Coordinates of C-alpha atoms in Angstrom, one line a residue:
M714 CA 0.0 0.0 0.0
A715 CA 1.4 3.4 -1.0
V716 CA 2.0 6.0 1.6
N717 CA 0.0 9.2 0.9
P718 CA 1.5 12.1 2.8
S719 CA -0.5 15.4 3.4
I720 CA 1.5 18.6 2.9
Q721 CA 0.6 21.9 4.6
L722 CA 0.9 24.8 2.3
G723 CA 1.3 28.1 4.1
T724 CA -0.8 29.1 7.1
S725 CA -4.3 29.6 5.5
G726 CA -5.4 26.0 5.8
N727 CA -4.5 25.0 2.3
W728 CA -3.1 21.5 1.8
A729 CA -2.2 18.8 -0.7
I730 CA -2.4 15.1 -0.7
K731 CA -0.3 12.6 -2.8
E732 CA -2.2 9.5 -4.2
D733 CA 0.3 7.3 -6.0
N734 CA 1.7 9.5 -8.8
L735 CA -1.1 12.2 -8.5
L736 CA -0.9 15.3 -6.4
A737 CA -4.2 17.0 -5.6
Y738 CA -4.6 20.5 -4.1
K739 CA -7.3 21.3 -1.5
Q740 CA -8.4 24.6 0.0
L741 CA -10.3 24.7 3.3
G742 CA -13.5 26.7 3.1
N743 CA -13.7 26.4 -0.7
K744 CA -17.1 25.9 -2.2
F745 CA -16.1 22.6 -3.8
F746 CA -15.4 19.3 -2.0
D747 CA -14.7 15.8 -3.2
R748 CA -16.9 12.7 -2.7
E749 CA -15.9 9.3 -3.8
F750 CA -17.8 7.0 -6.2
D751 CA -18.1 3.2 -6.0
F752 CA -16.3 1.9 -9.1
S753 CA -16.2 -1.7 -10.3
R754 CA -15.1 -3.5 -13.5
G755 CA -13.6 -6.8 -12.3
T756 CA -11.3 -7.2 -15.4
T757 CA -8.3 -5.5 -16.7
A758 CA -8.6 -2.7 -19.2
T759 CA -6.2 -0.5 -21.3
F760 CA -6.0 3.2 -21.6
V761 CA -3.8 5.8 -23.2
G762 CA -1.5 7.3 -20.6
R763 CA -0.2 10.8 -20.3
N764 CA 2.9 9.6 -22.1
G765 CA 0.8 8.6 -25.2
L766 CA 1.4 4.9 -24.7
I767 CA -1.3 2.2 -24.3
Q768 CA -1.1 0.9 -20.7
E769 CA -2.9 -1.6 -18.4
S770 CA -5.1 0.1 -15.9
G771 CA -4.4 -0.7 -12.2
L772 CA -0.8 -1.8 -12.7
T773 CA 0.9 -1.5 -9.3
D774 CA 4.5 -0.2 -8.7
T775 CA 5.5 -3.1 -6.4
E776 CA 7.9 -5.6 -8.0
L777 CA 7.0 -9.2 -7.0
V778 CA 10.1 -10.9 -8.3
T779 CA 13.3 -10.9 -6.3
N780 CA 16.6 -10.8 -8.3
G781 CA 14.9 -10.5 -11.6
D782 CA 18.0 -8.9 -13.1
F783 CA 20.1 -12.0 -12.0
A784 CA 22.7 -9.9 -10.3
T785 CA 23.4 -12.9 -8.0
D786 CA 22.9 -16.6 -8.3
T787 CA 20.1 -16.6 -5.7
D788 CA 16.3 -16.7 -5.1
W789 CA 15.5 -18.9 -8.1
S790 CA 14.9 -22.7 -8.2
K791 CA 16.9 -24.0 -11.2
G792 CA 15.8 -27.2 -12.9
T793 CA 17.6 -29.3 -15.5
G794 CA 19.9 -27.2 -17.7
W795 CA 19.4 -23.8 -16.0
A796 CA 22.2 -21.6 -14.6
I797 CA 22.6 -17.9 -13.5
S798 CA 25.7 -15.9 -14.3
N799 CA 26.7 -12.5 -15.8
G800 CA 23.2 -10.9 -15.3
K801 CA 21.3 -13.6 -17.2
A802 CA 19.6 -17.0 -16.7
T803 CA 20.7 -19.5 -19.3
H804 CA 19.3 -22.9 -20.3
T805 CA 21.0 -25.6 -22.2
G806 CA 20.4 -29.3 -22.8
S807 CA 17.3 -31.2 -21.7
T808 CA 13.9 -29.6 -20.8
G809 CA 13.8 -28.0 -17.4
N810 CA 11.9 -25.6 -15.1
F811 CA 13.1 -22.3 -13.7
T812 CA 10.8 -21.0 -10.9
Q813 CA 10.4 -18.6 -7.9
N814 CA 7.6 -18.4 -5.3
I815 CA 6.2 -14.8 -5.5
G816 CA 2.8 -15.2 -4.0
V817 CA 0.7 -14.5 -7.0
S818 CA -2.1 -17.0 -6.3
G819 CA -5.5 -15.6 -7.5
K820 CA -3.9 -12.5 -8.9
K821 CA -3.8 -11.0 -12.4
V822 CA -0.2 -9.9 -13.2
L823 CA 1.8 -8.3 -15.9
L824 CA 4.9 -10.3 -16.8
T825 CA 7.8 -8.8 -18.7
F826 CA 11.2 -10.3 -19.5
E827 CA 13.8 -10.1 -22.3
V828 CA 14.8 -13.1 -24.4
L829 CA 18.5 -12.6 -25.3
T830 CA 19.1 -15.8 -27.2
I831 CA 16.9 -18.7 -28.3
D832 CA 17.6 -21.6 -30.7
N833 CA 15.7 -24.6 -31.9
G834 CA 12.8 -24.4 -29.5
V835 CA 10.5 -22.3 -27.3
C836 CA 10.5 -20.7 -23.8
N837 CA 7.1 -21.2 -22.0
V838 CA 5.7 -19.3 -19.1
I839 CA 4.0 -21.7 -16.6
D840 CA 2.0 -21.7 -13.5
A841 CA 4.4 -24.1 -11.8
D842 CA 2.2 -24.9 -8.8
I843 CA -0.4 -26.7 -10.8
S844 CA 0.8 -27.5 -14.3
T845 CA 3.6 -27.4 -16.9
I846 CA 1.1 -26.3 -19.5
A847 CA 2.3 -23.1 -21.2
L848 CA 0.4 -19.9 -20.3
A849 CA 2.4 -18.1 -23.0
S850 CA 5.2 -19.2 -25.4
F851 CA 8.1 -17.3 -27.0
S852 CA 10.5 -18.4 -29.7
T853 CA 12.1 -15.1 -30.7
I854 CA 14.5 -12.7 -29.0
G855 CA 13.3 -9.3 -27.6
V856 CA 11.3 -7.9 -24.7
K857 CA 8.2 -10.0 -24.0
T858 CA 5.1 -8.7 -22.2
V859 CA 2.0 -10.7 -21.3
T860 CA -0.9 -10.5 -18.9
L861 CA -1.7 -13.7 -16.9
N862 CA -4.0 -15.1 -14.3
F863 CA -2.3 -17.3 -11.7
V864 CA -3.9 -20.1 -9.6
G865 CA -0.6 -21.0 -7.8
N866 CA 2.2 -19.0 -6.3
L867 CA 5.1 -20.2 -8.5
I868 CA 6.0 -18.2 -11.5
G869 CA 8.0 -20.3 -13.9
L870 CA 9.8 -20.6 -17.2
R871 CA 10.1 -24.0 -18.9
S872 CA 12.5 -24.3 -21.8
N873 CA 12.8 -27.1 -24.4
S874 CA 15.3 -25.0 -26.3
T875 CA 18.9 -26.2 -26.6
N876 CA 20.1 -22.6 -26.1
C877 CA 18.0 -20.0 -24.3
S878 CA 19.0 -17.0 -22.2
I879 CA 16.8 -14.4 -20.5
T880 CA 17.1 -11.3 -18.2
N881 CA 15.2 -8.6 -16.5
I882 CA 12.1 -10.7 -15.3
S883 CA 9.5 -8.4 -13.8
V884 CA 6.0 -9.3 -12.4
K885 CA 3.6 -6.7 -11.1
E886 CA 0.0 -7.1 -10.0
I887 CA -2.8 -5.6 -12.0
Q888 CA -5.7 -4.4 -9.8
T889 CA -9.0 -4.7 -11.8
D890 CA -11.3 -2.3 -10.1
V891 CA -9.3 0.9 -10.9
P892 CA -10.9 3.6 -13.0
R893 CA -9.2 4.8 -16.2
I894 CA -8.0 8.4 -16.8
D895 CA -7.5 8.3 -20.5
F896 CA -5.4 10.8 -22.6
T897 CA -6.5 9.8 -26.1
D898 CA -6.4 13.0 -28.1
D899 CA -6.8 14.8 -24.8
P900 CA -3.8 16.5 -23.0
T901 CA -5.8 17.0 -19.8
G902 CA -7.3 13.5 -19.5
H903 CA -10.8 12.2 -18.9
L904 CA -12.6 9.4 -17.0
L905 CA -13.3 6.7 -19.5
L906 CA -16.4 4.5 -18.9
E907 CA -17.1 1.7 -21.4
P908 CA -19.6 -1.1 -21.8
Q909 CA -18.7 -4.8 -21.7
S910 CA -16.9 -6.0 -24.9
T911 CA -15.1 -9.0 -26.1
N912 CA -12.2 -9.1 -28.6
L913 CA -13.2 -12.1 -30.8
V914 CA -9.7 -12.3 -32.4
P915 CA -7.8 -14.9 -30.4
Y916 CA -4.4 -13.6 -31.4
S917 CA -4.5 -9.8 -31.5
E918 CA -0.8 -9.3 -31.8
L919 CA 0.6 -12.7 -32.9
F920 CA -0.2 -12.4 -36.7
S921 CA 1.8 -15.5 -37.4
Q922 CA -1.3 -17.4 -36.2
W923 CA -3.4 -15.8 -39.0
N924 CA -3.6 -17.3 -42.5
S925 CA -1.6 -15.5 -45.2
D926 CA -1.7 -15.2 -49.0
D927 CA 1.3 -13.9 -50.9
A928 CA 2.6 -12.2 -47.7
T929 CA 5.4 -12.5 -45.2
L930 CA 5.3 -11.6 -41.5
I931 CA 8.2 -10.5 -39.3
S932 CA 7.2 -10.6 -35.7
N933 CA 8.5 -8.3 -32.9
S934 CA 10.2 -6.1 -35.5
V935 CA 9.1 -2.6 -34.3
V936 CA 8.0 -0.8 -31.2
S937 CA 4.1 -0.8 -30.9
P938 CA 1.8 1.8 -29.4
D939 CA 2.3 0.2 -26.0
G940 CA 6.0 1.1 -26.0
T941 CA 7.4 -2.4 -26.4
Q942 CA 8.9 -4.1 -29.5
N943 CA 6.0 -6.5 -30.3
A944 CA 4.6 -5.1 -33.5
S945 CA 4.9 -7.0 -36.8
T946 CA 6.0 -6.1 -40.3
L947 CA 3.7 -7.3 -43.1
I948 CA 5.5 -7.7 -46.4
G949 CA 4.2 -8.6 -49.8
S950 CA 5.9 -11.6 -51.5
T951 CA 5.6 -10.4 -55.1
V952 CA 5.2 -7.2 -57.0
N953 CA 1.8 -5.9 -58.4
S954 CA -0.4 -8.0 -56.2
R955 CA -2.7 -7.8 -53.2
H956 CA -1.0 -9.4 -50.1
H957 CA -3.5 -10.7 -47.5
I958 CA -3.5 -12.0 -44.0
R959 CA -6.9 -13.1 -42.8
K960 CA -8.8 -14.4 -39.8
V961 CA -12.1 -16.2 -39.7
V962 CA -14.5 -15.2 -36.9
S963 CA -18.1 -16.3 -37.2
G964 CA -21.2 -14.1 -36.6
S965 CA -24.1 -12.3 -38.0
V966 CA -24.5 -9.0 -36.2
D967 CA -23.1 -5.6 -36.4
A968 CA -19.4 -5.7 -35.5
S969 CA -16.5 -3.3 -35.4
F970 CA -13.0 -4.3 -36.6
S971 CA -10.0 -2.2 -35.6
L972 CA -6.2 -2.4 -36.2
F973 CA -3.2 -0.3 -35.3
V974 CA -1.1 0.4 -38.5
K975 CA 2.0 2.4 -39.3
A976 CA 3.3 3.1 -42.8
K977 CA 6.6 1.6 -43.9
E978 CA 7.6 1.9 -47.6
L979 CA 3.9 1.3 -48.3
K980 CA 1.3 3.6 -46.9
Y981 CA -2.0 2.0 -48.1
L982 CA -4.1 -0.5 -46.3
Q983 CA -7.3 -2.2 -47.2
I984 CA -9.7 -4.0 -44.7
A985 CA -12.1 -6.3 -46.5
S986 CA -14.8 -8.9 -45.6
A987 CA -15.0 -12.1 -47.5
N988 CA -18.8 -12.3 -46.9
T989 CA -19.6 -9.9 -49.8
V990 CA -17.6 -9.4 -53.0
N991 CA -15.6 -6.2 -53.2
Q992 CA -16.6 -4.9 -49.8
Y993 CA -13.7 -3.1 -48.4
V994 CA -12.4 0.1 -46.8
N995 CA -9.2 1.8 -47.9
F996 CA -6.9 3.8 -45.7
D997 CA -3.9 6.0 -46.3
V998 CA -2.0 5.4 -43.0
E999 CA 0.7 7.9 -43.7
S1000 CA -1.6 10.9 -44.1
G1001 CA -4.5 9.7 -42.0
I1002 CA -7.0 9.7 -44.9
I1003 CA -10.0 7.4 -45.5
G1004 CA -10.6 6.3 -49.1
T1005 CA -13.4 4.2 -50.5
V1006 CA -15.9 2.7 -48.0
G1007 CA -18.0 -0.2 -49.3
S1008 CA -21.8 -0.3 -48.8
S1009 CA -21.7 -3.1 -46.3
F1010 CA -19.5 -1.0 -44.0
S1011 CA -20.1 2.1 -42.1
N1012 CA -18.4 4.5 -39.6
A1013 CA -14.9 4.1 -40.9
K1014 CA -12.4 6.0 -38.7
I1015 CA -8.7 6.6 -38.6
E1016 CA -7.2 7.9 -35.3
N1017 CA -3.7 9.2 -34.7
Y1018 CA -1.9 7.5 -31.8
G1019 CA 1.4 9.3 -32.4
N1020 CA 4.8 8.1 -33.6
G1021 CA 3.4 7.3 -37.0
W1022 CA 0.8 4.9 -35.6
Y1023 CA -2.9 5.1 -36.6
R1024 CA -5.8 3.0 -35.4
V1025 CA -8.1 2.3 -38.3
S1026 CA -11.6 0.9 -37.7
V1027 CA -14.8 0.1 -39.6
V1028 CA -18.3 -1.3 -38.7
S1029 CA -19.6 -4.3 -40.6
L1030 CA -23.4 -4.1 -41.0
N1031 CA -25.1 -7.3 -39.8
Q1032 CA -22.3 -9.6 -41.1
Y1033 CA -18.8 -10.6 -40.5
N1034 CA -16.8 -13.7 -41.2
T1035 CA -13.4 -13.5 -42.7
Y1036 CA -11.5 -10.2 -42.3
Y1037 CA -8.6 -9.5 -44.7
I1038 CA -5.8 -7.1 -44.0
S1039 CA -4.5 -6.3 -47.4
L1040 CA -1.4 -4.5 -48.8
V1041 CA -1.9 -3.2 -52.3
S1042 CA 1.2 -2.7 -54.5
G1043 CA -0.6 -1.6 -57.6
L1044 CA -3.8 0.1 -58.8
N1045 CA -6.5 -2.4 -57.7
A1046 CA -10.2 -2.2 -57.8
G1047 CA -11.7 0.0 -55.1
W1048 CA -8.8 2.4 -54.7
L1049 CA -9.3 6.0 -55.6
E1050 CA -7.7 6.3 -59.0
S1051 CA -6.2 9.7 -58.0
W1052 CA -4.0 7.9 -55.5
V1053 CA -0.6 6.8 -56.8
M1054 CA 0.2 3.3 -55.7
P1055 CA 3.9 2.6 -55.1
N1056 CA 5.3 -0.5 -56.8
N1057 CA 6.8 -1.7 -53.6
R1058 CA 6.7 -4.9 -51.6
D1059 CA 8.0 -3.8 -48.2
G1060 CA 4.7 -3.3 -46.6
L1061 CA 3.4 -1.9 -43.3
Y1062 CA 3.7 -2.3 -39.6
I1063 CA 0.6 -3.8 -37.8
W1064 CA -0.4 -4.5 -34.2
G1065 CA -3.5 -4.9 -32.0
A1066 CA -6.3 -6.4 -34.1
Q1067 CA -9.8 -6.3 -32.5
L1068 CA -13.2 -7.5 -33.6
E1069 CA -16.1 -6.9 -31.2
Q1070 CA -19.9 -7.0 -31.4
Q1071 CA -20.3 -3.3 -31.0
S1072 CA -21.5 -0.6 -33.3
Y1073 CA -18.3 1.3 -32.5
P1074 CA -14.8 0.3 -31.5
T1075 CA -13.8 0.4 -27.8
S1076 CA -10.5 0.6 -26.1
Y1077 CA -7.9 -2.1 -27.1
I1078 CA -8.3 -5.6 -25.5
P1079 CA -5.2 -7.7 -25.9
T1080 CA -5.5 -11.4 -26.6
S1081 CA -2.9 -14.2 -26.7
G1082 CA -4.6 -17.4 -27.7
S1083 CA -8.3 -17.0 -26.8
T1084 CA -11.0 -14.3 -26.8
V1085 CA -10.9 -11.9 -23.9
T1086 CA -13.7 -9.9 -22.4
R1087 CA -13.5 -6.5 -20.6
N1088 CA -16.4 -6.1 -18.2
Q1089 CA -18.7 -3.0 -18.2
E1090 CA -17.6 -0.2 -15.8
L1091 CA -20.0 1.0 -13.1
C1092 CA -19.4 4.3 -11.3
N1093 CA -22.1 5.2 -8.8
N1094 CA -23.2 6.0 -5.2
S1095 CA -21.5 9.3 -4.5
G1096 CA -22.5 11.6 -1.8
T1097 CA -25.2 11.8 0.9
A1098 CA -28.3 13.9 1.6
S1099 CA -26.2 16.5 3.4
D1100 CA -24.1 17.0 0.3
F1101 CA -27.0 18.1 -2.0
N1102 CA -29.8 20.6 -1.9
S1103 CA -33.2 19.3 -3.0
E1104 CA -34.7 22.8 -3.2
E1105 CA -32.3 24.2 -5.8
G1106 CA -29.0 23.5 -7.5
V1107 CA -27.1 22.8 -10.7
L1108 CA -25.9 19.5 -12.1
Y1109 CA -22.9 20.2 -14.4
A1110 CA -20.8 17.8 -16.6
D1111 CA -18.2 18.2 -19.2
I1112 CA -18.7 15.0 -21.2
S1113 CA -18.7 13.3 -24.6
A1114 CA -20.4 10.2 -25.9
L1115 CA -18.5 7.2 -27.2
A1116 CA -20.9 7.1 -30.2
D1117 CA -24.0 8.7 -31.5
D1118 CA -25.9 5.4 -31.3
L1119 CA -29.2 6.7 -30.0
T1120 CA -29.0 4.8 -26.7
N1121 CA -29.9 6.5 -23.4
R1122 CA -26.9 7.1 -21.2
F1123 CA -27.6 8.9 -17.9
I1124 CA -25.8 11.0 -15.2
S1125 CA -28.3 11.5 -12.4
L1126 CA -28.8 13.1 -9.0
T1127 CA -31.5 11.1 -7.3
D1128 CA -33.0 9.8 -4.0
G1129 CA -31.9 6.3 -5.0
T1130 CA -34.9 5.8 -7.2
Q1131 CA -36.3 7.3 -10.4
N1132 CA -39.1 9.0 -8.4
N1133 CA -37.0 12.1 -7.4
S1134 CA -34.2 13.0 -9.8
V1135 CA -32.3 15.5 -11.7
C1136 CA -30.9 13.9 -14.9
L1137 CA -28.9 14.8 -17.9
F1138 CA -28.4 12.2 -20.6
Y1139 CA -27.7 11.4 -24.3
G1140 CA -30.0 9.4 -26.5
G1141 CA -33.8 9.6 -26.7
G1142 CA -33.9 8.1 -30.1
S1143 CA -32.6 11.1 -32.0
S1144 CA -29.1 11.9 -33.3
N1145 CA -27.1 14.3 -31.1
F1146 CA -29.8 14.4 -28.5
I1147 CA -29.0 16.1 -25.2
R1148 CA -31.7 16.0 -22.6
S1149 CA -32.4 16.9 -19.0
E1150 CA -35.3 15.7 -16.9
I1151 CA -36.5 16.7 -13.4
K1152 CA -38.9 14.5 -11.5
S1153 CA -40.6 15.0 -8.1
N1154 CA -42.7 12.3 -6.5
N1155 CA -42.5 10.3 -9.7
V1156 CA -44.1 13.2 -11.7
T1157 CA -42.0 14.8 -14.5
Q1158 CA -41.6 18.5 -13.7
A1159 CA -39.5 19.6 -16.6
E1160 CA -38.0 18.1 -19.8
L1161 CA -35.4 20.2 -21.6
T1162 CA -33.7 19.1 -24.9
T1163 CA -31.5 20.1 -27.8
T1164 CA -30.1 18.4 -30.8
S1165 CA -27.7 21.2 -31.9
Y1166 CA -24.4 19.8 -30.5
P1167 CA -22.4 16.8 -31.7
I1168 CA -22.4 14.5 -28.7
T1169 CA -19.2 12.7 -29.6
N1170 CA -17.4 16.1 -29.0
F1171 CA -16.9 17.3 -25.4
N1172 CA -19.8 19.5 -24.3
K1173 CA -20.2 21.5 -21.1
I1174 CA -23.8 20.7 -20.0
A1175 CA -25.6 22.2 -17.0
V1176 CA -29.1 21.7 -15.8
K1177 CA -30.5 24.2 -13.3
Y1178 CA -33.3 23.2 -11.0
K1179 CA -35.4 25.5 -8.7
G1180 CA -39.1 25.8 -8.1
N1181 CA -40.7 27.2 -11.3
D1182 CA -37.2 27.8 -12.7
F1183 CA -35.5 25.1 -14.8
A1184 CA -32.9 25.6 -17.5
L1185 CA -30.6 23.6 -19.7
W1186 CA -27.3 25.1 -20.8
V1187 CA -24.7 23.8 -23.3
N1188 CA -21.3 25.3 -23.8
G1189 CA -22.4 28.6 -22.2
V1190 CA -25.6 28.9 -24.1
E1191 CA -29.1 28.6 -22.6
V1192 CA -30.9 26.2 -24.9
A1193 CA -34.2 25.4 -23.1
T1194 CA -36.2 26.6 -20.1
D1195 CA -39.3 25.7 -18.1
T1196 CA -40.9 28.1 -15.6
S1197 CA -43.4 25.7 -14.0
G1198 CA -42.7 22.8 -11.7
S1199 CA -41.6 21.5 -8.3
T1200 CA -38.1 20.3 -7.3
P1201 CA -37.2 16.8 -6.2
I1202 CA -37.3 15.4 -2.7
G1203 CA -34.5 13.8 -0.7
L1204 CA -31.7 13.9 -3.2
N1205 CA -28.8 11.8 -1.8
D1206 CA -27.0 10.0 -4.6
L1207 CA -24.9 11.1 -7.6
S1208 CA -24.3 8.3 -10.2
F1209 CA -23.3 7.6 -13.7
N1210 CA -26.7 5.9 -14.4
R1211 CA -30.4 6.4 -13.6
A1212 CA -31.1 4.6 -10.3
N1213 CA -28.9 1.7 -11.4
I1214 CA -30.1 1.4 -15.0
L1215 CA -29.1 3.0 -18.3
D1216 CA -25.4 3.3 -17.3
F1217 CA -23.4 6.2 -18.8
Y1218 CA -20.7 5.2 -21.2
G1219 CA -18.5 8.0 -22.4
K1220 CA -15.7 10.4 -21.4
T1221 CA -16.0 12.8 -18.5
K1222 CA -13.6 15.7 -17.9
N1223 CA -15.6 17.3 -15.1
L1224 CA -18.7 16.6 -12.9
K1225 CA -20.0 19.0 -10.3
V1226 CA -23.1 19.6 -8.3
F1227 CA -23.8 23.2 -7.0
K1228 CA -26.0 23.5 -4.0
R1229 CA -27.7 26.6 -5.3
A1230 CA -29.3 27.6 -8.6
L1231 CA -26.6 29.8 -10.2
T1232 CA -27.5 33.0 -12.1
D1233 CA -27.0 33.2 -15.8

């Protein structure tokens, strides 16, 4: 557990508190005060950190491995063929285990280590307490990173290579119920809340497990958006041809497919479905441009993740089966003829494929041999009756929706039920629909709406409530009013939902409740 020291600033009662790597400033007597939410997810999740890299949420700072840099010949149980010397662990000869008891039973952990040499075999990660079955396998040199669930306490490596050497083993726990502050295209950060989603692609980074046509893959050849050297190079084998890799995933509902791509000598990428002839989306992944979008696809997007990396995505309408990732070395059907295709085979860098049964892509879910599900995020139960004023006030939020998909997503101040509430929400069956609703004794007192603002952009939304004085403001503009009605009774709960239904999924920069109805 981290130590969180309080620091006195001056003599006026101002103070600061350190929480892990965050420093918060407080001022006694200020009109704002913090109240915690109950947050739950129960699975790992990724986010874009302040440094621009994709990271695991909840990764602790505590190192669980002792002597992971092999500075001494201690702390490890060395099976057949293993030895420690010169800052590395080396295996030669017959198959053997290499283990350490680090107390990881029942925990989800992030394991990293560097393979220095490996010949004629593989190095497996094992849960050595219960089995020698590989949790992950590596057969190439480089830094390896994998997320694992452990039943036992023994972290282990098992090598059947005649020559394998490793160094810098690190294991850190990942806490699952930790909210995400995401910095995707946002230098100040926002709270990210997403629905449950499953990446149906079992190998999101190991493209050697995909089928290929007239294409060559070089694994772990370049640094990916997570900051490690685990992205692949996709190279065409001949000139003037399409070069495919493909993955079959069955289904018959709307689904979004996404992939991280970086231009090499070639800068054009095509994503296609084999369900329908000539259904594809074309991307220029050097300039961030979307080309032709086939009629069976919608909502094509290209997002800049820095360092030349883009995340491209597309929604397949009520069908998905085989997805092709294609390099095009000549002018082929479907490309804009004004684009000049280089006659070059050296391809693109690719990483992080994801297929999910969503009408929009969500944050990246890594997989390494099976599908992986990220649970929905719940954030609720903040405050008490003494924190809020049922007679008047303002509910304010700086938020954006994940998609304009017409679903109702609420942020509400309530008495724990829908009977007395001050709500603001997206949805209502119309595009770009922003709405506020005030209820007292289960009777609607005011409904205030607007459709004038793109909800996937950040909007500053405020709903004012006072007897016979209700108003909805968006980005400093009063957009709707109502001058008749009563205020709610017994407000005691602020949540990202409406009395435990219709959870809010989106991005939140700011959320405040004022205990008085502010003037214009």
